[in-house]
Structure formats: structure tokens, C-alpha cells
PDB file of C-alpha atoms in Angstrom:
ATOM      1  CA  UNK L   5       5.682  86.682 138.395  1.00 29.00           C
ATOM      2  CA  UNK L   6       7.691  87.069 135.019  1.00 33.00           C
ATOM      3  CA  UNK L   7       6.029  86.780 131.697  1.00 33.00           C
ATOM      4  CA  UNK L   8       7.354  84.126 128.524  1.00 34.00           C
ATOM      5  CA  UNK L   9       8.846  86.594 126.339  1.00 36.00           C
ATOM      6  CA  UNK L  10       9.690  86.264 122.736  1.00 34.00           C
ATOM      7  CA  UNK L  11      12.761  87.319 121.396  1.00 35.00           C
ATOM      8  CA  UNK L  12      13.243  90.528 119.587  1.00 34.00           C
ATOM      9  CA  UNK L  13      15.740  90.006 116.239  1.00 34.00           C
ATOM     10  CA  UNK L  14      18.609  91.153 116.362  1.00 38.00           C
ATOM     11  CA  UNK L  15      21.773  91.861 114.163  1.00 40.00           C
ATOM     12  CA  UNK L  16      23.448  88.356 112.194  1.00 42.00           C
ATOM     13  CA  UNK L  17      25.896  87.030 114.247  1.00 43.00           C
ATOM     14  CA  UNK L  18      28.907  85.210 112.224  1.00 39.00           C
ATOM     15  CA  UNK L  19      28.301  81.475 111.252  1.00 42.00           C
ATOM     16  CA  UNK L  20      31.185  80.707 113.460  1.00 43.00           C
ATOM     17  CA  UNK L  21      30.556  80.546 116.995  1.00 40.00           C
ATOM     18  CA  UNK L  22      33.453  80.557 119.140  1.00 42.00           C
ATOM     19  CA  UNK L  23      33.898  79.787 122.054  1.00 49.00           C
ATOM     20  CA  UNK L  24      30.632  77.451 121.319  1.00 49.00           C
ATOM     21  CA  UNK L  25      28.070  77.423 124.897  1.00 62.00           C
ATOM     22  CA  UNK L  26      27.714  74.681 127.232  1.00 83.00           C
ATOM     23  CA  UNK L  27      24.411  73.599 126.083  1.00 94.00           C
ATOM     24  CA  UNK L  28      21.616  74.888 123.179  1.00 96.00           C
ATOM     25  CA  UNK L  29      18.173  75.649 123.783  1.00 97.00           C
ATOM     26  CA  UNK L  30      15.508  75.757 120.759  1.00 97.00           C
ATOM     27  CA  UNK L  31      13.505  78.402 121.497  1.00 97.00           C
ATOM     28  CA  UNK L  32       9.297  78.492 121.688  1.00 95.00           C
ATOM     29  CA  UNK L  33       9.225  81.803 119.625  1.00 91.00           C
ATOM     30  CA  UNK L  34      10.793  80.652 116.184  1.00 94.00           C
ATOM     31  CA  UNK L  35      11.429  77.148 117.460  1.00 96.00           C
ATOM     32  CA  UNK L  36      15.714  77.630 116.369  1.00 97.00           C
ATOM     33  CA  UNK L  37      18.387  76.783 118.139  1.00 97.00           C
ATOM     34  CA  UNK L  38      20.473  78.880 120.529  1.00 96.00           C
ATOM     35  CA  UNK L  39      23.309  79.492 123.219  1.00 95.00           C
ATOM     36  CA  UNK L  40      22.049  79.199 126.755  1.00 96.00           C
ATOM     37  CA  UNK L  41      22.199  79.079 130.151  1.00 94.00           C
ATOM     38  CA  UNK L  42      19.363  78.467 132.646  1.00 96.00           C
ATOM     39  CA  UNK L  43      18.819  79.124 136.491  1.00 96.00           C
ATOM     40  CA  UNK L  44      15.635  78.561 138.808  1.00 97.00           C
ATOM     41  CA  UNK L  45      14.479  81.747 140.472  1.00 96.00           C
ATOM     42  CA  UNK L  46      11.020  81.964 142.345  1.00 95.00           C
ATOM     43  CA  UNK L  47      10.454  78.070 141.493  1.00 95.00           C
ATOM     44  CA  UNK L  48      10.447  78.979 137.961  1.00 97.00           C
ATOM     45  CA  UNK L  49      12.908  77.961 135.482  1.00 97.00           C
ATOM     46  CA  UNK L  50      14.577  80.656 133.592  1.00 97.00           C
ATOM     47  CA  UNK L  51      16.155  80.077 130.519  1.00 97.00           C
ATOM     48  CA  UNK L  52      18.878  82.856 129.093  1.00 95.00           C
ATOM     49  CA  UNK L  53      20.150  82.762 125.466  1.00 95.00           C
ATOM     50  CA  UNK L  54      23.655  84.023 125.260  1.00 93.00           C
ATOM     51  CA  UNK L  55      24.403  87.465 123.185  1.00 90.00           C
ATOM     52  CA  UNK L  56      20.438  88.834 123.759  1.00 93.00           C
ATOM     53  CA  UNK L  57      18.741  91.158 126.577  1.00 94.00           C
ATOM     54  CA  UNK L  58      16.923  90.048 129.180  1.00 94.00           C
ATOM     55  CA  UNK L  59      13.939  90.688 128.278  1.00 93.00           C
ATOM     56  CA  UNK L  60      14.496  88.061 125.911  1.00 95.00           C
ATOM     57  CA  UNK L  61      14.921  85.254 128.551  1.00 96.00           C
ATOM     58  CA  UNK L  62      11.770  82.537 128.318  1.00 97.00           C
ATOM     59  CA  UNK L  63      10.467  81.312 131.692  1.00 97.00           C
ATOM     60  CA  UNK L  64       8.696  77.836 132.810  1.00 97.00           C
ATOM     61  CA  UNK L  65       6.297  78.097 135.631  1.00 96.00           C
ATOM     62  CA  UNK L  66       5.896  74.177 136.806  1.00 95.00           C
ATOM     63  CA  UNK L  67       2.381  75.081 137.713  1.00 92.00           C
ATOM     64  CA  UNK L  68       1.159  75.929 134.204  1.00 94.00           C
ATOM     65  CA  UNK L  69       3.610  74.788 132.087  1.00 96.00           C
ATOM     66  CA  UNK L  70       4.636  71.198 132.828  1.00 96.00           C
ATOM     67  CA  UNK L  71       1.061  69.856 133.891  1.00 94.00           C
ATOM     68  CA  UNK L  72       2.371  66.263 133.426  1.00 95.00           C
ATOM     69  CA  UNK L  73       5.200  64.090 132.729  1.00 95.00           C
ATOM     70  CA  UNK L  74       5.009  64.660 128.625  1.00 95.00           C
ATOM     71  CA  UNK L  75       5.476  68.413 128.874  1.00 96.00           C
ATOM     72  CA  UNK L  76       8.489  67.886 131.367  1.00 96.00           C
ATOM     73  CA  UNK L  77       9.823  65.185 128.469  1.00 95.00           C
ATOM     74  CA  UNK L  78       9.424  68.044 125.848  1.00 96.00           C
ATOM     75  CA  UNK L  79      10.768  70.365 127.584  1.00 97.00           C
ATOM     76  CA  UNK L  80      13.932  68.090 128.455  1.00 96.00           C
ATOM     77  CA  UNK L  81      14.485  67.574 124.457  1.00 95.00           C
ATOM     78  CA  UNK L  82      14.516  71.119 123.830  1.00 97.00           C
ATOM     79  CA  UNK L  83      18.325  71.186 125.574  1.00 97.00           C
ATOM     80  CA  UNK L  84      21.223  69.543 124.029  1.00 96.00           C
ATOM     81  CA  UNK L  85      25.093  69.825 124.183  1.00 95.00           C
ATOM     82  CA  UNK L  86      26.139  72.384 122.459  1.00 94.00           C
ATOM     83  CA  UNK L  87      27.617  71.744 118.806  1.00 95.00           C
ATOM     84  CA  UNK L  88      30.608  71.924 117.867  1.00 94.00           C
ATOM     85  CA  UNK L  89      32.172  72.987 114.187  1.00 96.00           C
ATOM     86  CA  UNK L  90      33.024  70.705 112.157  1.00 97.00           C
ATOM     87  CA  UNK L  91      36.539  70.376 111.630  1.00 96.00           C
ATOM     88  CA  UNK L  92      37.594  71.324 107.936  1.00 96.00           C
ATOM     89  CA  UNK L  93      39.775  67.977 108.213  1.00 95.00           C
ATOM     90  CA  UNK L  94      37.393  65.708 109.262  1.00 95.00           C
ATOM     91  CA  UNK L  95      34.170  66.341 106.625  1.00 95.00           C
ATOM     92  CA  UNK L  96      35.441  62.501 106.342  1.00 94.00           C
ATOM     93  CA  UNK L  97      33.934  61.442 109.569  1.00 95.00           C
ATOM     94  CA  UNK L  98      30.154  61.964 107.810  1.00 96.00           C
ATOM     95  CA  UNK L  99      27.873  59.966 107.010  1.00 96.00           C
ATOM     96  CA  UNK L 100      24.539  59.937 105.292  1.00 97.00           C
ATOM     97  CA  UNK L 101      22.000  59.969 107.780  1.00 97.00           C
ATOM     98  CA  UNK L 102      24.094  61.898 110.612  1.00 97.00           C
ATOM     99  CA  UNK L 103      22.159  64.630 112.329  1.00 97.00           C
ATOM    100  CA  UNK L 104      24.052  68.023 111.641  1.00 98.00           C
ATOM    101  CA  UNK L 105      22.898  71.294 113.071  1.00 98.00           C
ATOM    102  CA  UNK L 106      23.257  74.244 110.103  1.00 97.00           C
ATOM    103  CA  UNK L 107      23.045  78.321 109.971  1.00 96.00           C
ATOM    104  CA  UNK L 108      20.018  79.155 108.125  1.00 95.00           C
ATOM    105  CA  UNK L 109      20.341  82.491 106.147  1.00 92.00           C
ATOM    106  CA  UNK L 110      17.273  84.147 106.891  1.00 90.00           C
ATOM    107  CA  UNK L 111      17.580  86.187 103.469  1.00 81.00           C
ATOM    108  CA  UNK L 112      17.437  89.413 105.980  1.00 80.00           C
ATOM    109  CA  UNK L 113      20.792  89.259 107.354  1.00 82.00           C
ATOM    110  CA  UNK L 114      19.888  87.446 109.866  1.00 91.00           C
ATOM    111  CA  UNK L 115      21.414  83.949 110.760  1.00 94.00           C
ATOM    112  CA  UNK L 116      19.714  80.986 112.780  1.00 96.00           C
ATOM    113  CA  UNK L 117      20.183  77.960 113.288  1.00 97.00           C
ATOM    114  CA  UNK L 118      18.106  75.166 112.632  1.00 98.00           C
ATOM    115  CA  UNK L 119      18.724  71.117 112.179  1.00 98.00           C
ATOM    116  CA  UNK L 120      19.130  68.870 108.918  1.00 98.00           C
ATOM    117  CA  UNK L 121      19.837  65.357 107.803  1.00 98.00           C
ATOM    118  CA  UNK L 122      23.370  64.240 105.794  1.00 98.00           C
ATOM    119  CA  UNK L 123      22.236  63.150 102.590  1.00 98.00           C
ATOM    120  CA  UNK L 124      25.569  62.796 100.530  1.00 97.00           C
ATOM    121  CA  UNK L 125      28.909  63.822 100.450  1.00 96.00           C
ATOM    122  CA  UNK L 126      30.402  65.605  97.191  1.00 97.00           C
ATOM    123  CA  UNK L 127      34.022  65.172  97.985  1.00 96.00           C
ATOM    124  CA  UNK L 128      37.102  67.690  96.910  1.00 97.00           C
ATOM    125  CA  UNK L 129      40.147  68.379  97.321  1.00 96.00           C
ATOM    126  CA  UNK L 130      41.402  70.708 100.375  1.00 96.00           C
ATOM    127  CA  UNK L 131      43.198  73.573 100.387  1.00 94.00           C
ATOM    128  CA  UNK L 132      45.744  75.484 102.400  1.00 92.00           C
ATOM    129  CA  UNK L 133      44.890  79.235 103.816  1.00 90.00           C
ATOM    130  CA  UNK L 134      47.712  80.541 106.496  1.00 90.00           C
ATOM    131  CA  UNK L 135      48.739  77.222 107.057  1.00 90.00           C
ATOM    132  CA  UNK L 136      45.312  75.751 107.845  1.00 91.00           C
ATOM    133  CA  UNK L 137      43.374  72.827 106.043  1.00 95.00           C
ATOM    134  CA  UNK L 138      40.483  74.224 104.599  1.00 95.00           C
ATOM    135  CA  UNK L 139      37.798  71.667 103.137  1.00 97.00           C
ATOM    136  CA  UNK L 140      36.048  72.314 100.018  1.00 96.00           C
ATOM    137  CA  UNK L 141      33.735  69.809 100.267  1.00 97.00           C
ATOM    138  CA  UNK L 142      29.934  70.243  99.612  1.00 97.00           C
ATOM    139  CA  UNK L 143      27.185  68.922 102.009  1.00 98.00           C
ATOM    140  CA  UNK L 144      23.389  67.614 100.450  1.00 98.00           C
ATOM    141  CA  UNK L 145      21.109  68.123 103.307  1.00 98.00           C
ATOM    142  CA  UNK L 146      17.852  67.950 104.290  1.00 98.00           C
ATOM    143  CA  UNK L 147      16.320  70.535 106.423  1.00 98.00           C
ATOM    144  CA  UNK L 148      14.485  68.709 109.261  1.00 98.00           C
ATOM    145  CA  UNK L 149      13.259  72.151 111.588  1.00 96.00           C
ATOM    146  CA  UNK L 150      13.098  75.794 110.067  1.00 96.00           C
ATOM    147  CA  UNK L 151      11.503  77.257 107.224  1.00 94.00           C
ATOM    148  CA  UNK L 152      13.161  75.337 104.645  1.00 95.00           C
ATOM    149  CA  UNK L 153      11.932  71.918 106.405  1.00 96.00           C
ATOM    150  CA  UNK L 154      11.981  69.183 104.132  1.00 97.00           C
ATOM    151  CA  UNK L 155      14.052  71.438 101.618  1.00 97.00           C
ATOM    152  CA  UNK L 156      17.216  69.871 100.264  1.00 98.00           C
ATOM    153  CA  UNK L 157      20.410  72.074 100.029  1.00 97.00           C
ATOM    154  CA  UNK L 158      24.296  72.167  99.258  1.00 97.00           C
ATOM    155  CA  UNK L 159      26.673  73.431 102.055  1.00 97.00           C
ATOM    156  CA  UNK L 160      29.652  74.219 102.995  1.00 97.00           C
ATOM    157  CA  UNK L 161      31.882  73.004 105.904  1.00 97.00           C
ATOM    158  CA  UNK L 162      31.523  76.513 107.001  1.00 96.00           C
ATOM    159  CA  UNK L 163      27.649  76.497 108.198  1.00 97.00           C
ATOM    160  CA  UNK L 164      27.970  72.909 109.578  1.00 98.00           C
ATOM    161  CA  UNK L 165      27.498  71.706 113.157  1.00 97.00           C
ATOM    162  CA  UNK L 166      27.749  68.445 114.617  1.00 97.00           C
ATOM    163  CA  UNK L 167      24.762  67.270 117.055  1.00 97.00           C
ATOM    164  CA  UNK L 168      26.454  64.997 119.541  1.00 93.00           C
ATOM    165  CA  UNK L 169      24.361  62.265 120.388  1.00 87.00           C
ATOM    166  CA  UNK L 170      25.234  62.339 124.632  1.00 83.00           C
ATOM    167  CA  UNK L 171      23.036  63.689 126.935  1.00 83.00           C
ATOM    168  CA  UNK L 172      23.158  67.158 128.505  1.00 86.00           C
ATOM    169  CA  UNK L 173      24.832  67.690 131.770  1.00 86.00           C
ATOM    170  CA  UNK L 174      23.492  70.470 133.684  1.00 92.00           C
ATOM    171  CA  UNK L 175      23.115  70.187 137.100  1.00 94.00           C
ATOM    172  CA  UNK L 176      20.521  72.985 137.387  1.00 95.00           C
ATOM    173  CA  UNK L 177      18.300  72.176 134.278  1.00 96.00           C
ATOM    174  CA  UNK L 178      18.573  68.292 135.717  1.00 95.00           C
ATOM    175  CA  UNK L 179      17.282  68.642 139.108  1.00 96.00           C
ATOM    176  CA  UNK L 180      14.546  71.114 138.103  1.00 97.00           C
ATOM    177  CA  UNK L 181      13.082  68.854 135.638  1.00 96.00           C
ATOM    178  CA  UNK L 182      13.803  65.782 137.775  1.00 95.00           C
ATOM    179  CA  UNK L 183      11.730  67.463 141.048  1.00 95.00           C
ATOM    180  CA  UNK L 184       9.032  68.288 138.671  1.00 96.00           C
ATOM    181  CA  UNK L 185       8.455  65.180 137.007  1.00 93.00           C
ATOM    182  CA  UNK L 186       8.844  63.509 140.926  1.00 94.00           C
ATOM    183  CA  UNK L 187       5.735  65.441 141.632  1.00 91.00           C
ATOM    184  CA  UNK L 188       3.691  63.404 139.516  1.00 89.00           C
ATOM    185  CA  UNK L 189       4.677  60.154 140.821  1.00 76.00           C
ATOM    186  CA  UNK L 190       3.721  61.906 144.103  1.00 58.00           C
ATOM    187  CA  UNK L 191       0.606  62.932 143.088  1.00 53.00           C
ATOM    188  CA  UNK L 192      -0.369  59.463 141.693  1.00 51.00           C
ATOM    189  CA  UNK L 193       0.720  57.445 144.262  1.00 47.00           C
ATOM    190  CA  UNK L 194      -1.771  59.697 146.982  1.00 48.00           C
ATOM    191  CA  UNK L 195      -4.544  58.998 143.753  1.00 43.00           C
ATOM    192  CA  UNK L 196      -3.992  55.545 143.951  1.00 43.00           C
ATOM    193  CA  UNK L 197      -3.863  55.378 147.546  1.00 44.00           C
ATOM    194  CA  UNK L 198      -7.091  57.231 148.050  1.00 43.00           C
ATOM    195  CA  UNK L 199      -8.879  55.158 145.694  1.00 50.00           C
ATOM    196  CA  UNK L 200      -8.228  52.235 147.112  1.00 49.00           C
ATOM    197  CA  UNK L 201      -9.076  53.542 150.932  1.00 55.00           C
ATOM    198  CA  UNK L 202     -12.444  54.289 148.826  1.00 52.00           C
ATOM    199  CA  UNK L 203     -12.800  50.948 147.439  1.00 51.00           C
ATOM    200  CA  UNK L 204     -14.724  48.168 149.815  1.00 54.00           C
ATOM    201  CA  UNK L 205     -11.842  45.462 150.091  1.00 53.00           C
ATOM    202  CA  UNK L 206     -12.515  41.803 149.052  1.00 51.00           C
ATOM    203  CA  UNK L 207     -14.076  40.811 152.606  1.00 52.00           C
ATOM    204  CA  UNK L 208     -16.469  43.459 152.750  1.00 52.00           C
ATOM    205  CA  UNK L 209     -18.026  43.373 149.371  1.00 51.00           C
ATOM    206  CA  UNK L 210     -18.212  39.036 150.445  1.00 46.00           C
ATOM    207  CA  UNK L 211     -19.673  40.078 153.698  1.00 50.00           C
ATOM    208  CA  UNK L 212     -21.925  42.662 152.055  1.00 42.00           C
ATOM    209  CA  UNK L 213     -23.808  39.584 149.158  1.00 45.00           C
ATOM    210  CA  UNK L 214     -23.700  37.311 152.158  1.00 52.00           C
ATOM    211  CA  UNK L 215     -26.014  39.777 154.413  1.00 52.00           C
ATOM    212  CA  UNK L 216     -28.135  40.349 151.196  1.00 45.00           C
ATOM    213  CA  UNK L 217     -28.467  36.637 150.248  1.00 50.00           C
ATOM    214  CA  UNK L 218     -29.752  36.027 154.035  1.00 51.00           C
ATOM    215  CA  UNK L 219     -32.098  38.932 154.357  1.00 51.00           C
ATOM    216  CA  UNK L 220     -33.488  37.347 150.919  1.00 48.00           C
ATOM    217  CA  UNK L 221     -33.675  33.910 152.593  1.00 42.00           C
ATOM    218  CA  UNK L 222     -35.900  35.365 155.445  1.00 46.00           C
ATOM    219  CA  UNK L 223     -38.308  36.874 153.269  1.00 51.00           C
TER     220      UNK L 223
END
């Protein structure tokens, strides 16, 4: 059966991702968001970040990865929609406290992305370039994953990603995680029912102190 694999680095992509993927995926190995898609081969579930090799992929076996509901919960949170830009002409729609995904300059050339927390707004005005509005805005943010966590930074429009609040819809990554997490309902309901085949019902334990209460009264 395939191994987990972490992901080898590779060359800094551009801050702008377009088109954007269906869904993100923050991976196990550097714990940063990424483009991905995911399919279930062998009864595993194989997760595949856009733009890298294969041997990059990171794969769940239910058997010894999701032994119980919480690891199928945590493993449900590490998928989102994917984020979109934001648009240079609405840095208006913010407001402190929004979640906001950003590209984290890695000081290697390398760009991930990790997630922060809206602070403020420093307004200004917005500019023109080939007929487009360009916002010139600045972003305070706190750094909530990555290793500036906690940090507090000023940004500009064009490292900013919006985390949209809606639930992921992927029919694959759903029913996987849905069959799993069945399986422990399964498994408790046969617990339970086992126990209580186990168990001496009410009767019997009453019919068991009334045989010992007589023997007692014949001795």
C-alpha cells in the first residue's frame, strides 16, 4: 500500500493564482495551504495538490489514520473552498476580524500560503493601470497558521485571499469521510448491543436475590 509522502519544495509560484482550484487542502508536512483534488483508490483516500509530482500526493488509510470520529472531524477541516482574490475594488467589503488567507514569502523564493486575521484597514486612494482599478490600500493582519503566527503585518491587496465561510462540496471527499465516520456508529451500536446481551436483565438479577434470600431462610 502507498506511503504519506511529504512534499519536496519546489520553485515560487506567482501570488496570483488563476484559474483558483475547486477546493484547498492544508497539508500535514508544513501544515500550508494548497490546490487539490482527491480520489479514493484501494479504500484509501488520496489527496493530490495541483502543480506538484506525484510523489507528492498524501494518502489516508481509514484503518490507521481515522481511528475515531475526531480524526475524521480533523481531517474534514483540513478542506475548504478554494479562495478567491480579492477584488482590487472591493478592499471595502473588509472588515476587522474577517478570516483572509495570505502568500507568505518564505524569504527563499518560495511562496505559501498560510491564514491571518483583518486587523485594520489603512485606506487610499485607487489607481488606474490599462484601464483596471488597482487598490492601494494596506492590510494589518495577524498571522493565525505559518511561521509568522501571531506576527502582525501590512499587505497589499495583491497577497490577499478571501476564506469563504460555506462548506466544501465534493462529492468524493464527502462520501469517504461520511462512510468512515458511519463505521463508528456501527461499531458502537454492536458494543452496546453486546453489552447489554452480557448484562443479566432486571428479572434475573430479582430472581437471582430472591433464590439467595430463600436459600438463607433455610439455613
Amino acid at each position: 500500500m502507498p506511503n504519506s509522502q511529504k512534499r519536496k519544495a519546489t520553485g515560487a509560484p506567482a501570488p496570483r493564482r488563476c484559474p483558483p482550484p475547486r477546493m484547498e487542502y492544508r497539508a500535514r508536512s508544513d501544515e500550508a495551504w494548497y490546490g487539490a483534488r482527491v480520489v479514493v483508490q484501494d479504500g484509501w483516500l488520496r489527496v493530490m495538490f495541483e502543480n506538484f509530482p506525484e510523489d507528492a500526493d498524501e494518502w489516508y488509510n481509514p484503518g490507521a489514520d481515522l481511528s475515531s470520529p475526531g480524526d475524521v472531524d480533523a481531517l474534514r477541516a483540513r478542506f475548504r473552498r478554494a479562495c478567491p482574490a480579492l477584488d482590487d475594488a472591493h478592499c471595502g467589503d473588509l472588515r476587522p476580524g474577517d478570516q483572509l488567507c495570505l502568500a507568505c514569502d518564505m524569504h527563499g523564493g518560495e511562496i505559501k500560503y498560510y491564514d491571518a486575521v483583518l486587523e485594520a484597514v489603512e485606506k487610499a486612494p485607487h489607481g488606474t493601470v490599462d484601464g483596471e482599478e488597482r487598490c492601494a490600500c494596506r492590510f494589518t493582519v495577524c498571522w493565525t497558521e505559518g511561521p509568522r503566527r501571531g506576527c502582525s503585518d501590512k499587505v497589499g491587496v495583491e497577497v490577499v485571499y478571501c476564506v469563504l465561510e460555506s462548506p466544501i462540496q465534493d462529492p468524493v471527499l464527502t462520501e469517504f469521510l461520511d462512510d468512515v465516520r458511519n463505521r463508528f456508529g456501527d461499531d458502537q451500536e454492536e458494543a452496546t448491543a453486546v453489552s447489554q446481551q452480557a448484562a443479566p436483565s432486571g428479572e434475573e438479577e430479582i430472581a437471582l436475590v430472591s433464590s439467595l434470600t430463600s436459600h438463607e431462610l433455610l439455613e
